Coordinates of N, CA and C and ligand atoms in Angstrom, one line a residue:
X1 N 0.8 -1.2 0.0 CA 0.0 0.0 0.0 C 0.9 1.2 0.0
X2 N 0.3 2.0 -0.7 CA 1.2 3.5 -0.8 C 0.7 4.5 0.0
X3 N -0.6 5.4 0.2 CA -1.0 5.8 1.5 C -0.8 5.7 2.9
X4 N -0.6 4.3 3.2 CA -0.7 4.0 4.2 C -2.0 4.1 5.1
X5 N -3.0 3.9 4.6 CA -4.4 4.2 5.0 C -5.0 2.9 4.5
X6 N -6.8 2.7 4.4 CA -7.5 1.5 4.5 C -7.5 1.4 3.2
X7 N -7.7 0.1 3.0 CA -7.9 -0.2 1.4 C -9.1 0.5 0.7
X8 N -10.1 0.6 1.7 CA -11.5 1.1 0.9 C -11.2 3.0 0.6
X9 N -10.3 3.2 1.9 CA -9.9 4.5 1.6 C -9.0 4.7 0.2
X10 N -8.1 4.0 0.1 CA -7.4 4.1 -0.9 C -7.9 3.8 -1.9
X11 N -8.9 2.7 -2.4 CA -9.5 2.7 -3.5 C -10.6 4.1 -4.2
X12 N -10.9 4.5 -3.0 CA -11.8 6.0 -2.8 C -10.7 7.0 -3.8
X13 N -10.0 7.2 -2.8 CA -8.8 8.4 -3.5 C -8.2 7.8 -4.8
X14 N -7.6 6.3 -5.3 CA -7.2 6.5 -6.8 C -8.8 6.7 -7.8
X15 N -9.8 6.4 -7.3 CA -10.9 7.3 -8.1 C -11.1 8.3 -7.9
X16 N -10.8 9.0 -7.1 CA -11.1 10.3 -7.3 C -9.7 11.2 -7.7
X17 N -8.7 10.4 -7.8 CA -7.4 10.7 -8.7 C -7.8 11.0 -10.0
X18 N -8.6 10.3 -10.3 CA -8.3 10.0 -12.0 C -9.5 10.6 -12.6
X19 N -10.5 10.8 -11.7 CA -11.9 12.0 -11.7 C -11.3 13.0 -12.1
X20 N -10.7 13.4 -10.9 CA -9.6 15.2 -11.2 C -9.1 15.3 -12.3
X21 N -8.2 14.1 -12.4 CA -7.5 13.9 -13.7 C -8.0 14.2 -15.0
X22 N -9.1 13.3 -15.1 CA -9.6 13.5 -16.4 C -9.9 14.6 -17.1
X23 N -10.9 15.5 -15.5 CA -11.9 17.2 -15.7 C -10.4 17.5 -16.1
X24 N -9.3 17.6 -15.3 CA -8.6 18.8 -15.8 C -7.7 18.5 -17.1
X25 N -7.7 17.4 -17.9 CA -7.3 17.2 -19.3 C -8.4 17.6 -19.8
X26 N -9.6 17.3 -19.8 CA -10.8 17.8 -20.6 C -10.3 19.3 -20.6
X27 N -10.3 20.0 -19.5 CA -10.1 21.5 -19.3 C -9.1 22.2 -20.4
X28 N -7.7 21.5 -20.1 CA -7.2 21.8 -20.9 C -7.1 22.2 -22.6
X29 N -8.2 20.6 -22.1 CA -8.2 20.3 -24.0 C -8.5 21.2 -24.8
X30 N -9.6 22.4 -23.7 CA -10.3 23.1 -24.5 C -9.8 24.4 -24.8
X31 N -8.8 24.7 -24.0 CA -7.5 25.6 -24.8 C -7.7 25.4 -25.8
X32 N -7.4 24.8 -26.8 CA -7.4 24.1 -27.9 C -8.0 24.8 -28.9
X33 N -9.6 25.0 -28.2 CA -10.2 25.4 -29.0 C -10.3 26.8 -28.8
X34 N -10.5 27.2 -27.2 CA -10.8 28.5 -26.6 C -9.5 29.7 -27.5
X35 N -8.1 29.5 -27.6 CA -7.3 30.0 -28.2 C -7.1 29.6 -29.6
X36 N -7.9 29.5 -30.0 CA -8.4 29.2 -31.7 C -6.4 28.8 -31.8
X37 N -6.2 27.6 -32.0 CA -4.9 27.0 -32.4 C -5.3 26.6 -33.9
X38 N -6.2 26.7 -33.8 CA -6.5 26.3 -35.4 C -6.7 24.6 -35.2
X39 N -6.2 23.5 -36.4 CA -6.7 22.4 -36.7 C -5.9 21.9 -35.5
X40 N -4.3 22.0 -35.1 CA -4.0 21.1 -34.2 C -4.3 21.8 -32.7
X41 N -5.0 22.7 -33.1 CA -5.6 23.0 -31.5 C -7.1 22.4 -31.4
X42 N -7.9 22.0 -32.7 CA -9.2 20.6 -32.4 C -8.6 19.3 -32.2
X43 N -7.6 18.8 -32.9 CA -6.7 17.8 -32.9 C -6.9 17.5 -31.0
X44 N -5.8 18.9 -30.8 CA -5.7 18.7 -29.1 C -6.7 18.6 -28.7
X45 N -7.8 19.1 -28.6 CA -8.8 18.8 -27.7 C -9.5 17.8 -27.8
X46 N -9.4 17.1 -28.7 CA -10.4 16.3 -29.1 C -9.8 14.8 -28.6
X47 N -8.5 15.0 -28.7 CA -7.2 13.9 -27.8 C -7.8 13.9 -26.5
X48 N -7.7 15.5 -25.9 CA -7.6 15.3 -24.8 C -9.3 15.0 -23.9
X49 N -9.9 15.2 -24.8 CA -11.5 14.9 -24.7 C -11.6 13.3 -24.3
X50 N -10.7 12.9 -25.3 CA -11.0 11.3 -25.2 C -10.0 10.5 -24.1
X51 N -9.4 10.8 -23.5 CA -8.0 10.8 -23.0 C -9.1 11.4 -21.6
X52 N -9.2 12.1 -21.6 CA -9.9 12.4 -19.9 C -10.8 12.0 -19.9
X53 N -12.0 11.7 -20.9 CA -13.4 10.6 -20.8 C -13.1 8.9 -20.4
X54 N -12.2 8.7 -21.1 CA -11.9 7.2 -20.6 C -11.4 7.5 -18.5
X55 N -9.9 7.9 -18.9 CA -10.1 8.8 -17.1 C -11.1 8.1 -16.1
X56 N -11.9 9.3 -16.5 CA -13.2 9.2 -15.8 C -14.2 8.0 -15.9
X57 N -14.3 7.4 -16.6 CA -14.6 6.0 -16.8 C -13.8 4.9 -16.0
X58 N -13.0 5.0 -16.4 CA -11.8 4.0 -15.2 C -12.1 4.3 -13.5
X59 N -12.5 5.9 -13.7 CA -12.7 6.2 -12.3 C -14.1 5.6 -11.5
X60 N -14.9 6.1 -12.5 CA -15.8 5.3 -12.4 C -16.2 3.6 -12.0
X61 N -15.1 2.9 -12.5 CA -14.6 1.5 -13.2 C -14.2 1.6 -11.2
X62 N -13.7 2.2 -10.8 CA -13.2 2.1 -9.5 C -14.0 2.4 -8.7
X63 N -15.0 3.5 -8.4 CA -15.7 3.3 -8.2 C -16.7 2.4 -7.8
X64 N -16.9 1.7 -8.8 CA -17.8 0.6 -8.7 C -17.2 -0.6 -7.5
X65 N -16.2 -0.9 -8.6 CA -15.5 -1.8 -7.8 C -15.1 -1.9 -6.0
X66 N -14.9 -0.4 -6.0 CA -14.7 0.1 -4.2 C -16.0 -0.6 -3.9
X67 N -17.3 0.4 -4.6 CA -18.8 -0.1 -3.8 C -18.4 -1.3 -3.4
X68 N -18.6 -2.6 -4.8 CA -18.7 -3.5 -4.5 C -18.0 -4.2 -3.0
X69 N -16.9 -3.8 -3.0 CA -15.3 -4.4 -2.3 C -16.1 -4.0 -1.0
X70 N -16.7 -2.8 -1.1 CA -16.9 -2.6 0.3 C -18.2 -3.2 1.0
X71 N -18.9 -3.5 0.0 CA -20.0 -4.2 0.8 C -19.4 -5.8 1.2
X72 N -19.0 -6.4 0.4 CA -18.3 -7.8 1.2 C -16.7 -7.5 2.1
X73 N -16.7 -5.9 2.4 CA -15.7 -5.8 3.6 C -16.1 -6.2 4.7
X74 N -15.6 -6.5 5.9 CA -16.1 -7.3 7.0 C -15.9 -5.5 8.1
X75 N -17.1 -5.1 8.8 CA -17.1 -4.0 9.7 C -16.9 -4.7 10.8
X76 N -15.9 -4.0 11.7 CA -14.8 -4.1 12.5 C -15.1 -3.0 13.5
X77 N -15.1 -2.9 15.2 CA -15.1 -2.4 16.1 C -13.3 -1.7 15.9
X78 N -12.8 -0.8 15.5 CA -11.3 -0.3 16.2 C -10.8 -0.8 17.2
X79 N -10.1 -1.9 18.0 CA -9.9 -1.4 19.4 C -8.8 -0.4 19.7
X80 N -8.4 0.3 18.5 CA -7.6 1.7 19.0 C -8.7 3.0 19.4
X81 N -9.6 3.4 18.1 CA -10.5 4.8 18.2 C -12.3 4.1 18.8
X82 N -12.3 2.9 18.9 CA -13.4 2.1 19.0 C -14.6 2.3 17.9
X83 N -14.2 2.9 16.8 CA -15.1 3.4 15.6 C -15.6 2.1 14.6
X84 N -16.2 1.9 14.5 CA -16.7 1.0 13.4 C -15.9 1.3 12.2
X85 N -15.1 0.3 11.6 CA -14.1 0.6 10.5 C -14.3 -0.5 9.4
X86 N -13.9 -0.7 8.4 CA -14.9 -1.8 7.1 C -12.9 -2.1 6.5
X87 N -13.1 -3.8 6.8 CA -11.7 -4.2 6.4 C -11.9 -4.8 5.4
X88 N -10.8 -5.1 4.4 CA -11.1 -5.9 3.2 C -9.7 -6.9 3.4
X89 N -10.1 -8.2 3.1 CA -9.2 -9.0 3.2 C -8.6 -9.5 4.6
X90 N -7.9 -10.0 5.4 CA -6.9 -10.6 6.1 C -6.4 -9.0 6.8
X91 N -5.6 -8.4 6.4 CA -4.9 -7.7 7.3 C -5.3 -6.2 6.7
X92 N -5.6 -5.3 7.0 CA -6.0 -3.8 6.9 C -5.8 -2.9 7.8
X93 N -6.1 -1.4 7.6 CA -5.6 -0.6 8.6 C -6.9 0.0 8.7
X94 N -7.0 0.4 10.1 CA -8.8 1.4 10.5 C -8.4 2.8 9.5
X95 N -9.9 2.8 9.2 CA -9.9 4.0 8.2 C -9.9 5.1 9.0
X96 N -9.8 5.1 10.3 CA -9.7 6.5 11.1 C -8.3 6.9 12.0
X97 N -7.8 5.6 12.0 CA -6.8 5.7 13.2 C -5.5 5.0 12.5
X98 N -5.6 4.6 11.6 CA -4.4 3.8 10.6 C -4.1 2.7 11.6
X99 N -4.9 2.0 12.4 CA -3.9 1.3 13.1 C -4.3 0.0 12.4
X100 N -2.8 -0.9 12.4 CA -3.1 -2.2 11.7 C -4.0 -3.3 12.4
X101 N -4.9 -3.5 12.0 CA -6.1 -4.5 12.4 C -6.0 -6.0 11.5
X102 N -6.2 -7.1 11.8 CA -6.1 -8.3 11.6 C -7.0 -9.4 12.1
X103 N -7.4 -10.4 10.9 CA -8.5 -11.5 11.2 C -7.8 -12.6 11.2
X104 N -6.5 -12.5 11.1 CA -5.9 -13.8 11.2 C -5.6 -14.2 12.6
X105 N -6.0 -15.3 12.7 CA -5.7 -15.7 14.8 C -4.7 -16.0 15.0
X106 N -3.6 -16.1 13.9 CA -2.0 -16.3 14.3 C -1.8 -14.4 15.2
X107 N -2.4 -13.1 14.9 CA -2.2 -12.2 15.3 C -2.7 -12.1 16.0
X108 N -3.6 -12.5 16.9 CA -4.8 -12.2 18.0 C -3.5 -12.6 19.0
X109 N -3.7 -11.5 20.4 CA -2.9 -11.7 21.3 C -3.8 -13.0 22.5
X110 N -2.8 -14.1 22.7 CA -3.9 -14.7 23.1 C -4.6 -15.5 24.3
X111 N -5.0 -14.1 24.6 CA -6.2 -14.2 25.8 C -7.4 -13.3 25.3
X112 N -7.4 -13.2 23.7 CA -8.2 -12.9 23.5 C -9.5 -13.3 22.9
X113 N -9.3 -14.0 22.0 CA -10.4 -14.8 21.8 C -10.9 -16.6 21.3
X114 N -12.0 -16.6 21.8 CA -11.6 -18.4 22.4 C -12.5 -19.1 20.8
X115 N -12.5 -17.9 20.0 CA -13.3 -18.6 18.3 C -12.3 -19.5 17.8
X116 N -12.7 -20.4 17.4 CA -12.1 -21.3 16.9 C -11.6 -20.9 15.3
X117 N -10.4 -21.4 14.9 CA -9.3 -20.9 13.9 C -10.4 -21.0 12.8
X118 N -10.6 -20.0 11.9 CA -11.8 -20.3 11.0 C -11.2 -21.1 9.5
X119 N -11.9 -21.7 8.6 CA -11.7 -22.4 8.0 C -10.5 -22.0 7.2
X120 N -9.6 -22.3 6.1 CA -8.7 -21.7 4.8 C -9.4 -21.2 3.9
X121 N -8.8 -20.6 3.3 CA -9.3 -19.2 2.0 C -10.4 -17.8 3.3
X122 N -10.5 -17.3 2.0 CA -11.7 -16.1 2.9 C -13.2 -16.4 3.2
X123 N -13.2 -17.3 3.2 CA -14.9 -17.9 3.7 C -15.0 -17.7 5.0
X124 N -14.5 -17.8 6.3 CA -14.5 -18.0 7.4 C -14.1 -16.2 7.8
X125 N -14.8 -15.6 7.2 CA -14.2 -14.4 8.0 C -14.8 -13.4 9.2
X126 N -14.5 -14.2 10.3 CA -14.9 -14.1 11.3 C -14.7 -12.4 12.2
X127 N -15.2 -12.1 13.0 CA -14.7 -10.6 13.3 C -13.9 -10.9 15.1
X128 N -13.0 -11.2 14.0 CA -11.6 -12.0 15.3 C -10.7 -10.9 15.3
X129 N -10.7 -9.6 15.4 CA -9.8 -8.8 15.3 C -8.4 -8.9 16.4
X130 N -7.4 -8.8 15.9 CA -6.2 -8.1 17.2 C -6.5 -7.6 18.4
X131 N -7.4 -8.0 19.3 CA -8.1 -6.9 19.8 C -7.4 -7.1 21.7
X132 N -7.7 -6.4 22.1 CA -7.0 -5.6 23.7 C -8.0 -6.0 24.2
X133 N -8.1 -6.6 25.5 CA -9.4 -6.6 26.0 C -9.2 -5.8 26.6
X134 N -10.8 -5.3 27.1 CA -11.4 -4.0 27.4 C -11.5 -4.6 29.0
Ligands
LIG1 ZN1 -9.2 3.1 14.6

C-alpha cells in the first residue's frame, strides 16, 4: 500500500485521482479550441476529450469496484479509536486511526479470543480482530 491508510480509503482516492485527472485534461483540451490554435488546437482537444473521458470511466470503473469491495468488507469495532471501520481482506488498517487490524488468529494476542481458527481461504471471515481486552 502507498498511502498507508485503508484499502476502501485508498481505492476511494485512486478514483477520485483519475476524476480530477480527467476534468482537468478535458479543461485543458479546450484551450485548444478557446485560443483558436486552429486544426492542431481541435486535434488537441479532441485527444484530450478522449484521453480524460476514458479517465473518468476508469474512475468510475473504480468506483464501482470500491462499492462492491466494500460491501463484502467485513465492519470491525477499532480497538484503537473504538469506531466501526470496514476491512477488506486478512490484514488492513482502521480507516480512522491507521492502526493495523487483523482477522488472522495467528495475530490475535492470546487471551483474547476463544473462536475457533476459521476455516482456509476467505470464507471464514470471522470478526476476530487483534483486539485488547477491554
Ligand atoms: Zn481506529
Amino acid at each position: 500500500m502507498i498511502f498507508k491508510s485503508s484499502k476502501v480509503n485508498e481505492f476511494r482516492l485512486w478514483g477520485l485521482l483519475l476524476t480530477m485527472g480527467g476534468m482537468l485534461l478535458m479543461i485543458v483540451g479546450l484551450a485548444g479550441i478557446v485560443f483558436d490554435w486552429g486544426t492542431v488546437g481541435r486535434w488537441f482537444a479532441v485527444f484530450c476529450a478522449a484521453i480524460g473521458a476514458i479517465a473518468m470511466l476508469c474512475s468510475m470503473g473504480v468506483y464501482f469496484a470500491a462499492g462492491m469491495l466494500s460491501t463484502s468488507a467485513t465492519v470491525v469495532q477499532c480497538p484503537e479509536c473504538d469506531r466501526m471501520t470496514k476491512m477488506l481482506g486478512k490484514t488492513d488498517r482502521c480507516m480512522y486511526c491507521k492502526t493495523i487490524l487483523s482477522l488472522d488468529p495467528k495475530h490475535a494476542p492470546k487471551d483474547s479470543g476463544d473462536a475457533p481458527a476459521p476455516p482456509a481461504g476467505d470464507a471464514g471471515l470471522e470478526t476476530n480482530t487483534a483486539h485488547t481486552p477491554r
